[in-house]
Amino acid sequence: MGFTQLSASEAESKQDSNLENKQDSKQDTEILKIENAWVRSVLPVQRSTAMYMTLTNHSSTAVELLEVTLDIAKHSMMHQTVEQEGVSSMKHQSSITLAPKQTVEFNPGGLHVMLMGLNHPVSEQQVVNGVLHFSDGSKQKFTVPVKSAE
Ligand SMILES: [Cu+2]
């Protein structure tokens, strides 16, 4: 029964995507420019990893990023690594606002997207699907390669 339901909904979504092709390309409008994005590969026993990237707001209005979700992780959170008196810890960032023309870098030792509850091993050569979620309700899809940290 499960199989029948799956194929029915698959056929339906294919039809939908054909009908809404024009609308889809509108929805995928680039809100932020994403460069140098990568997810750190981890050993199969590890349950979390991080994603890094450079985001640029080329528009003339401020953009507030609320969340970055990836299909490999159950939970994700924007973190800032901070070092206080030699002890490094991670602070949760509930949102990041990019002023017009501003660039924000996510990199090891700084801002990163923490990915928790990995669904399966995250290894090199993989390409992962993700979505940026903005405060005005808009979304931007992207793909990101998995790389080793070296
Ligand atoms: Cu973190």
Coordinates of C-alpha atoms and ligand atoms in Angstrom, one line a residue:
M1 CA 0.0 0.0 0.0
G2 CA 2.8 2.3 0.9
F3 CA 4.4 1.7 -2.5
T4 CA 1.1 2.6 -4.4
Q5 CA 0.8 5.8 -2.4
L6 CA 4.3 6.8 -3.2
S7 CA 4.1 6.3 -6.9
A8 CA 0.8 8.1 -7.0
S9 CA 2.2 11.2 -5.3
E10 CA 5.4 11.0 -7.4
A11 CA 3.4 11.1 -10.6
E12 CA 1.4 14.0 -9.2
S13 CA 4.4 16.0 -8.2
K14 CA 5.9 15.4 -11.7
Q15 CA 2.8 16.8 -13.3
D16 CA 2.8 19.8 -11.0
S17 CA 6.4 20.6 -11.7
N18 CA 5.7 20.5 -15.5
L19 CA 2.7 22.8 -15.1
E20 CA 4.5 25.2 -12.7
N21 CA 7.9 25.4 -14.4
K22 CA 7.7 29.1 -15.0
Q23 CA 6.6 29.8 -11.5
D24 CA 9.4 27.6 -10.1
S25 CA 12.1 29.5 -11.8
K26 CA 10.6 32.7 -10.3
Q27 CA 10.6 31.2 -6.8
D28 CA 14.3 30.2 -7.3
T29 CA 15.3 33.8 -7.7
E30 CA 18.7 34.4 -6.1
I31 CA 18.3 36.5 -2.9
L32 CA 21.8 36.1 -1.7
K33 CA 24.9 35.2 -3.7
I34 CA 26.4 32.0 -2.3
E35 CA 30.1 31.4 -2.9
N36 CA 32.7 28.9 -1.7
A37 CA 30.1 26.8 0.1
W38 CA 31.1 23.4 1.5
V39 CA 30.0 20.9 4.1
R40 CA 32.8 19.2 6.2
S41 CA 33.0 15.5 5.6
V42 CA 32.8 13.4 8.8
L43 CA 33.4 9.8 9.9
P44 CA 30.2 7.6 9.9
V45 CA 30.2 7.5 13.7
Q46 CA 29.9 11.3 13.9
R47 CA 26.4 12.7 14.3
S48 CA 27.1 16.4 13.5
T49 CA 29.1 18.5 11.1
A50 CA 29.2 22.1 9.8
M51 CA 28.7 24.0 6.6
Y52 CA 30.6 27.1 5.6
M53 CA 30.0 29.7 2.8
T54 CA 30.3 33.3 1.8
L55 CA 27.0 35.2 1.4
T56 CA 26.7 38.5 -0.4
N57 CA 23.6 40.7 -0.5
H58 CA 23.7 42.4 -3.9
S59 CA 20.3 44.0 -3.4
S60 CA 19.5 47.5 -2.2
T61 CA 17.6 46.4 0.9
A62 CA 18.7 44.5 4.0
V63 CA 18.1 40.8 4.1
E64 CA 17.6 38.8 7.3
L65 CA 18.6 35.1 7.2
L66 CA 16.7 33.1 9.8
E67 CA 17.8 29.5 9.1
V68 CA 19.9 27.3 6.8
T69 CA 18.5 23.8 6.4
L70 CA 20.1 20.8 4.6
D71 CA 18.5 17.5 3.7
I72 CA 21.3 15.5 5.5
A73 CA 20.5 16.9 8.9
K74 CA 17.5 16.8 11.2
H75 CA 18.5 20.0 12.9
S76 CA 20.5 23.0 11.9
M77 CA 21.5 26.1 13.7
M78 CA 23.7 29.1 12.9
H79 CA 26.6 29.3 15.4
Q80 CA 29.4 31.8 16.1
T81 CA 32.5 30.3 17.6
V82 CA 33.8 32.7 20.3
E83 CA 37.0 32.4 22.3
Q84 CA 37.0 33.7 25.9
E85 CA 40.0 33.4 28.1
G86 CA 41.4 30.6 26.0
V87 CA 38.2 28.6 26.0
S88 CA 36.3 28.3 22.8
S89 CA 32.5 27.9 22.7
M90 CA 29.7 28.3 20.2
K91 CA 26.9 30.9 20.5
H92 CA 23.6 30.4 18.8
Q93 CA 22.7 33.2 16.2
S94 CA 18.9 33.4 15.9
S95 CA 19.3 35.4 12.7
I96 CA 21.9 37.2 10.5
T97 CA 21.1 40.5 8.8
L98 CA 23.0 41.5 5.7
A99 CA 22.9 45.2 4.9
P100 CA 22.8 46.2 1.2
K101 CA 26.1 45.1 -0.5
Q102 CA 27.3 43.4 2.7
T103 CA 29.2 40.1 2.6
V104 CA 29.2 37.7 5.5
E105 CA 31.7 34.8 5.7
F106 CA 31.0 31.5 7.4
N107 CA 34.3 29.7 8.1
P108 CA 36.0 27.2 10.4
G109 CA 36.6 29.0 13.7
G110 CA 34.0 31.6 13.1
L111 CA 30.4 31.7 11.9
H112 CA 29.1 28.3 10.7
V113 CA 25.9 26.3 10.1
M114 CA 25.9 23.5 12.7
L115 CA 24.3 20.4 11.3
M116 CA 23.0 18.0 13.9
G117 CA 21.3 14.6 13.7
L118 CA 22.9 13.5 10.4
N119 CA 20.6 11.1 8.5
H120 CA 23.4 9.1 6.9
P121 CA 27.2 9.3 6.5
V122 CA 28.4 12.6 5.0
S123 CA 31.4 11.8 2.8
E124 CA 33.4 13.5 0.1
Q125 CA 32.1 13.7 -3.5
Q126 CA 28.5 14.0 -2.1
V127 CA 26.4 17.0 -3.2
V128 CA 23.8 18.1 -0.6
N129 CA 20.6 20.1 -1.1
G130 CA 19.9 23.0 1.1
V131 CA 17.5 26.0 1.6
L132 CA 18.1 29.5 3.0
H133 CA 15.0 30.8 4.9
F134 CA 14.5 34.5 5.2
S135 CA 12.5 36.6 7.6
D136 CA 10.0 37.7 4.9
G137 CA 9.1 34.1 4.3
S138 CA 11.0 33.7 1.1
K139 CA 13.4 30.8 0.5
Q140 CA 16.4 30.1 -1.7
K141 CA 17.4 26.6 -2.7
F142 CA 21.0 25.7 -3.3
T143 CA 23.4 22.7 -3.6
V144 CA 26.6 22.3 -1.7
P145 CA 29.5 19.9 -2.1
V146 CA 31.0 17.8 0.8
K147 CA 34.7 18.3 1.3
S148 CA 37.4 17.2 3.8
A149 CA 38.7 19.8 6.2
E150 CA 42.3 19.6 5.1
Ligands
CU1 CU 28.5 24.9 16.2

